[in-house]
Short mmCIF file of C-alpha atoms in Angstrom, two decimals:
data_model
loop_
_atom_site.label_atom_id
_atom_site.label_comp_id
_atom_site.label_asym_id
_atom_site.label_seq_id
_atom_site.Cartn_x
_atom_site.Cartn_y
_atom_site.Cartn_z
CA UNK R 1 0.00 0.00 0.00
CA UNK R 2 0.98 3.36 -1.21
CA UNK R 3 0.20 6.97 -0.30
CA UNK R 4 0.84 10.38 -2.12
CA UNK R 5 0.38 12.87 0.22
CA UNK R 6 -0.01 16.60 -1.40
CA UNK R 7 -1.19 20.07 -0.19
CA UNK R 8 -1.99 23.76 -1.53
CA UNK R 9 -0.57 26.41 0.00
CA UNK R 10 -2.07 28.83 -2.80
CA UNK R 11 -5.82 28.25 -1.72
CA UNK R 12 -5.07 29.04 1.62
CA UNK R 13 -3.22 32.31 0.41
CA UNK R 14 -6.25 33.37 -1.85
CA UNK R 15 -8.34 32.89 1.33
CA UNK R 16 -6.79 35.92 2.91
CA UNK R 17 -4.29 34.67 5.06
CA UNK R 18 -0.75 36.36 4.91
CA UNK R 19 1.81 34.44 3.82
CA UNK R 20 3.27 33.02 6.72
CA UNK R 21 -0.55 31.99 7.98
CA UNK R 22 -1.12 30.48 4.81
CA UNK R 23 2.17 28.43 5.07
CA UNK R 24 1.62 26.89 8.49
CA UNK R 25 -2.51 26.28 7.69
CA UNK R 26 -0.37 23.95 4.85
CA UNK R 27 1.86 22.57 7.35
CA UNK R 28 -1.04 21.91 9.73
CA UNK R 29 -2.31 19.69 6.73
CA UNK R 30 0.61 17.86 5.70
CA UNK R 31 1.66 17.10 9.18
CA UNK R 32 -2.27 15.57 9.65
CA UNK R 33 -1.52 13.36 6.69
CA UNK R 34 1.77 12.15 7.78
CA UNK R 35 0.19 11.58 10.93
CA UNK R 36 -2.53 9.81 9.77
CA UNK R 37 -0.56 7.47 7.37
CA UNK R 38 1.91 6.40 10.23
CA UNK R 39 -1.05 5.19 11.73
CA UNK R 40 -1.37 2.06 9.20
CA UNK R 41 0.23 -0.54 9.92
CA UNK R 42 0.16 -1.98 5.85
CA UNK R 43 1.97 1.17 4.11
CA UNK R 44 4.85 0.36 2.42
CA UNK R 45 5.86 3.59 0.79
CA UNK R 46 4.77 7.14 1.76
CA UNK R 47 5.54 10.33 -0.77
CA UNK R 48 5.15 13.11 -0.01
CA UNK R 49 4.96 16.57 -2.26
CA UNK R 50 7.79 19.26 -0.19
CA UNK R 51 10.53 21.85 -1.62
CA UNK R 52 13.67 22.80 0.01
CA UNK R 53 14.22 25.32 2.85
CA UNK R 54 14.94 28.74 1.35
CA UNK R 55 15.58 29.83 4.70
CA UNK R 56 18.13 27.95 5.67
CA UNK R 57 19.59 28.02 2.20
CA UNK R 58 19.63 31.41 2.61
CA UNK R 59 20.87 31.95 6.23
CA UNK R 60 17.62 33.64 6.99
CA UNK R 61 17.99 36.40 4.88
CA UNK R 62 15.04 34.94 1.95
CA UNK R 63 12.38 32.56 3.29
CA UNK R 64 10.48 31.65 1.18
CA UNK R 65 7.14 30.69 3.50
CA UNK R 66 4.97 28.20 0.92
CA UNK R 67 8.87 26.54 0.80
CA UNK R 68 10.26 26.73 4.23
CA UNK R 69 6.76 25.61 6.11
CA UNK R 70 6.40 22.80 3.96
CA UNK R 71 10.10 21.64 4.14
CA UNK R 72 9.73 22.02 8.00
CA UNK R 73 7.23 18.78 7.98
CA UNK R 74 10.29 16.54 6.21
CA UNK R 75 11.91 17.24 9.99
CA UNK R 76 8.76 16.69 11.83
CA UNK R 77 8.49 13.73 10.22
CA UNK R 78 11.92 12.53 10.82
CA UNK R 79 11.96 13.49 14.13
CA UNK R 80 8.18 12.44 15.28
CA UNK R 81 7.87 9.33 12.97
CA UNK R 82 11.15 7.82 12.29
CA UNK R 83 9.17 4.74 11.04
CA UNK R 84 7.20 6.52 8.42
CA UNK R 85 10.26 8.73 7.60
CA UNK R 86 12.21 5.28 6.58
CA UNK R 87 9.46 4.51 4.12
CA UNK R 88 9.35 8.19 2.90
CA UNK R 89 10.11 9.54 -0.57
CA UNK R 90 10.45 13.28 -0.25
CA UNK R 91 9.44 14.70 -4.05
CA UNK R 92 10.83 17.87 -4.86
CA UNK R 93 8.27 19.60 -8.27
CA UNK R 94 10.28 22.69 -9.98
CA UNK R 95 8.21 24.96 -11.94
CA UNK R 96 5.57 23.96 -14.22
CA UNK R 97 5.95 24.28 -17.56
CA UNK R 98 1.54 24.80 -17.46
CA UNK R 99 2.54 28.04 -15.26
CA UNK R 100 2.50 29.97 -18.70
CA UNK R 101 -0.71 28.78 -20.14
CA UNK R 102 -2.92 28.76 -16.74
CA UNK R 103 -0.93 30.79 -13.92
CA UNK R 104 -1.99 34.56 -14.53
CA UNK R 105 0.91 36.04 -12.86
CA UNK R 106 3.32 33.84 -14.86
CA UNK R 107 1.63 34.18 -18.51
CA UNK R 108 2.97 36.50 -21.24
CA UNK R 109 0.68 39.15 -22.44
CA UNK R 110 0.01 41.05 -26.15
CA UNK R 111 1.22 44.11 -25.84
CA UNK R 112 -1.30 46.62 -27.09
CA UNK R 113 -0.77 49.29 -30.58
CA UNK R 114 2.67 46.74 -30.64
CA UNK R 115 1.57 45.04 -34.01
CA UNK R 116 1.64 41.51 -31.95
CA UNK R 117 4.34 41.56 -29.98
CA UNK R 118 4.23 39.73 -26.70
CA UNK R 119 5.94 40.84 -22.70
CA UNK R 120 6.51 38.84 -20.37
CA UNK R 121 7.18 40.12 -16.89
CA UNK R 122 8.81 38.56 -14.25
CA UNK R 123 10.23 39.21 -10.92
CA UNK R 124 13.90 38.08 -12.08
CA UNK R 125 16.65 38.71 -13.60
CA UNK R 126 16.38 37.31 -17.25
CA UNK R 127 20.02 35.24 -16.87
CA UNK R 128 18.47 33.50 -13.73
CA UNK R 129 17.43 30.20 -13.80
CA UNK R 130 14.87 28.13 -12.90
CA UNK R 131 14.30 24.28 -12.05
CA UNK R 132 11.74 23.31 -14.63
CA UNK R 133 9.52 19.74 -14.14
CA UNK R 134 8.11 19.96 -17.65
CA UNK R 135 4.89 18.28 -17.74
CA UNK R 136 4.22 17.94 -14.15
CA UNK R 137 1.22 15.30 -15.38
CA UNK R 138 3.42 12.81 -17.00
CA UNK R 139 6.63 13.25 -15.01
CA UNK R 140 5.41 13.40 -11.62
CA UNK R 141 3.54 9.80 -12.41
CA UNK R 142 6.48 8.93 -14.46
CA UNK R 143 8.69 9.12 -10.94
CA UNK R 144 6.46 8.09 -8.47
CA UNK R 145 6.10 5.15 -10.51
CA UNK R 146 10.05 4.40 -10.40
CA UNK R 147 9.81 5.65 -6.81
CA UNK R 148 7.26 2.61 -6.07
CA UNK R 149 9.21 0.19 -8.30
CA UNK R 150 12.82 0.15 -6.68
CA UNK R 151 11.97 1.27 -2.93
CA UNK R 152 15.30 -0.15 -2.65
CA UNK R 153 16.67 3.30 -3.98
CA UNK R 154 14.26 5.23 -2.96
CA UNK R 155 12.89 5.05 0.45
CA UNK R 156 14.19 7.54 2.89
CA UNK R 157 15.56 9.57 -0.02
CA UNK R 158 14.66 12.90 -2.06
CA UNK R 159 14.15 12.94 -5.65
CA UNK R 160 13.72 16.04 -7.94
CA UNK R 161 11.53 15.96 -10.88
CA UNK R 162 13.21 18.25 -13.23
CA UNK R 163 13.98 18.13 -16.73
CA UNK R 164 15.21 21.20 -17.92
CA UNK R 165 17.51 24.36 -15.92
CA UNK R 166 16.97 27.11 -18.08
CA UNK R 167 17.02 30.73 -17.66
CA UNK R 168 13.93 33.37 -18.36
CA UNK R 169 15.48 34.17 -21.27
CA UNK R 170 15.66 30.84 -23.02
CA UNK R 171 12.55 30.07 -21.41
CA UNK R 172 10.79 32.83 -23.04
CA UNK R 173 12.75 31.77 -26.34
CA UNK R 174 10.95 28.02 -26.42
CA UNK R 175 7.88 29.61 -25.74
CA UNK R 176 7.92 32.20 -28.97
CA UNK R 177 9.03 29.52 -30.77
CA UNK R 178 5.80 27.54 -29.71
CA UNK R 179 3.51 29.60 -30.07
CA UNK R 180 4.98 31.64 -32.86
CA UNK R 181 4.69 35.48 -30.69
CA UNK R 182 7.24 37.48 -30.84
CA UNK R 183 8.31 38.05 -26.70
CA UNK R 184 10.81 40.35 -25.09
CA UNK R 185 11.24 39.37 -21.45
CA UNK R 186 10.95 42.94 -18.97
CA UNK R 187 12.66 42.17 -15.27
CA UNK R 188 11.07 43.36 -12.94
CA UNK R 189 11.75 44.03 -8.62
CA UNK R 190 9.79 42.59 -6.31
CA UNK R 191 7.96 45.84 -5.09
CA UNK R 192 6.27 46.49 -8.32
CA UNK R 193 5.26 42.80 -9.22
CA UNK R 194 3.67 42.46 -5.53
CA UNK R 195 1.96 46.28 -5.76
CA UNK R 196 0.48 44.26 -9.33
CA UNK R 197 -0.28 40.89 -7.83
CA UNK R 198 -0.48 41.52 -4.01
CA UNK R 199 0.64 38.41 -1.75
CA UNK R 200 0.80 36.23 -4.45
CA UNK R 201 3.39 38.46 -6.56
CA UNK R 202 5.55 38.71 -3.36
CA UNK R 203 5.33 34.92 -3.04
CA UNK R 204 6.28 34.17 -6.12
CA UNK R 205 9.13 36.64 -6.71
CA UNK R 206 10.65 34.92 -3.13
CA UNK R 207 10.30 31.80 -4.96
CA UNK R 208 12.46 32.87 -7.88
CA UNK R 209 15.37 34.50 -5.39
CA UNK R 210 15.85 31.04 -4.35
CA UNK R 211 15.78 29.68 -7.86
CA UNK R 212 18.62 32.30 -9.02
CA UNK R 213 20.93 31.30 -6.26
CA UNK R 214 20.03 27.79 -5.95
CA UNK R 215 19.11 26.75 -9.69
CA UNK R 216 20.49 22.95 -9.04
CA UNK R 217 18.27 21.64 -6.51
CA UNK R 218 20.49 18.06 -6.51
CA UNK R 219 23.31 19.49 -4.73
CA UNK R 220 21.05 21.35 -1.69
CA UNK R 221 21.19 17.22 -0.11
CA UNK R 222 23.58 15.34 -2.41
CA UNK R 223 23.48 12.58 0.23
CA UNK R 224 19.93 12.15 0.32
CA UNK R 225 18.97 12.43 -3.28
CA UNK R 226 17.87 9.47 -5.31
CA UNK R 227 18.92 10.10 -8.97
CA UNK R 228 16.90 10.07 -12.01
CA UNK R 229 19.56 7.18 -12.73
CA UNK R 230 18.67 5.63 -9.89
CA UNK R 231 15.33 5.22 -10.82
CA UNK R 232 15.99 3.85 -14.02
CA UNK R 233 14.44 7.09 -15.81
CA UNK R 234 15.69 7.59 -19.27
CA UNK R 235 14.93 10.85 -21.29
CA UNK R 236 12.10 9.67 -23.87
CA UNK R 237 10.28 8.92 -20.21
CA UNK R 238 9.70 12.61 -19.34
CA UNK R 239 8.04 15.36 -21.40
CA UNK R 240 10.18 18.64 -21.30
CA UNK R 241 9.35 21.89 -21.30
CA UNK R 242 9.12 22.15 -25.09
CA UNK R 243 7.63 19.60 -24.98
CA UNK R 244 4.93 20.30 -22.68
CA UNK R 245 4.60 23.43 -24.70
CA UNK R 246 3.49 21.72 -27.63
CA UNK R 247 0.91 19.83 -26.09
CA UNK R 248 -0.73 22.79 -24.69
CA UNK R 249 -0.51 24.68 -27.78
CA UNK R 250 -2.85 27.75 -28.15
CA UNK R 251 -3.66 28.03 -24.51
CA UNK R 252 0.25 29.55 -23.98
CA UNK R 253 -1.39 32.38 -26.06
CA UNK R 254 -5.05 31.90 -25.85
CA UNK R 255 -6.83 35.39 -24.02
#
């Protein structure tokens, strides 16, 4: 028996909590699953959905709350279920490449009078980059799968369901080229994208610090991570973010 446990710290954020509410109303939640699933005696393999601690990463100077609250149940668990914790798989998801079709804050928009030229603004410096999981529908199955099918490698362990490191810039590139817009990327600091998008600007632009000085999420816990190699995952397995962007086609672009 199997369980995938998973929470939202975004609902709980456009419920008008502040950030840091929102982040331990999600860590209430996880923690309650955990708990609950240490409870049965026939689990085999618990997985649960975290991200690294910006804060600690950082030294305190960037947390990150919707990734520092959530990475703060991986020690709870550890420390108040050492069972469960040895039939854990901690799964680290980097940005999704469906952001851009369904995320407002993250989409490109027509710029009007411009003839059809697109802007995308983001809270980042265009060289930065980001962890990218592709098609988070396909590859997240596509590793718990292999997660479930050598427990030998992966109990106890992290694993990071990436496929592509790329900056804004050659993000935005794939995208033009998928959708056939013509896109200049416009940084942006984190002031004016959360006086645009509120809490959840502010949020996000956090998220990306952490991205820019951390872009290789395998070496944050080089002894605890269970490799894509591990698992037996070859390349044709995963859909990447071009990929991706050609199966959602006129939605990257759709008003």
């Amino acid at each position: 028996m199997a369980i995938f446990g998973v929470t939202n710290f975004w609902e709980h954020l456009g419920q008008g909590l502040d950030a840091d509410a929102a982040g331990e109303k999600e860590a209430e939640q996880a923690f309650n699953i955990a708990s609950a699933a240490a409870q049965i005696p026939t689990l085999e393999h618990y997985l649960f959905s975290t991200l690294p601690k910006a804060r600690e990463l950082s030294k305190g100077q960037r947390p990150v709350p919707h990734m520092d609250h959530k990475a703060g149940v991986d020690d709870r668990i550890r420390k108040e279920f050492p069972d469960l914790a040895a039939k854990t798989t901690f799964v680290w998801l980097g940005w999704y490449a469906a952001n851009m079709a369904f995320f407002p804050l993250v989409r490109p928009f027509e710029l009007p009078l411009s003839g059809g030229n697109w802007v995308w603004m983001q809270p980042s410096p265009a060289d930065a980059c980001l962890p990218i999981c592709g098609d988070v529908k396909v590859n997240l199955g596509t590793y718990v799968r292999a997660a479930l099918d050598y427990p030998e490698k992966s109990l106890g362990k992290y694993v990071n369901v990436r496929t592509d490191r790329m900056t804004f810039t050659e993000i935005l590139k794939v995208w033009s080229s998928a959708t056939g817009k013509h896109a200049q990327y416009i940084p942006v600091s984190v002031e004016a994208f959360e006086s645009l998008w509120g809490p959840y600007g502010r949020e996000m632009a956090l998220q990306y610090f952490s991205g820019e000085r951390w872009p290789d999420w395998d070496e944050l816990k080089p002894s605890k991570m269970c490799s894509r190699a591990d698992l037996l995952i070859a390349d044709e397995d995963l859909v990447s973010l071009k990929g991706a962007f050609g199966l959602l086609g006129t939605k990257l672009s759709s008003v």
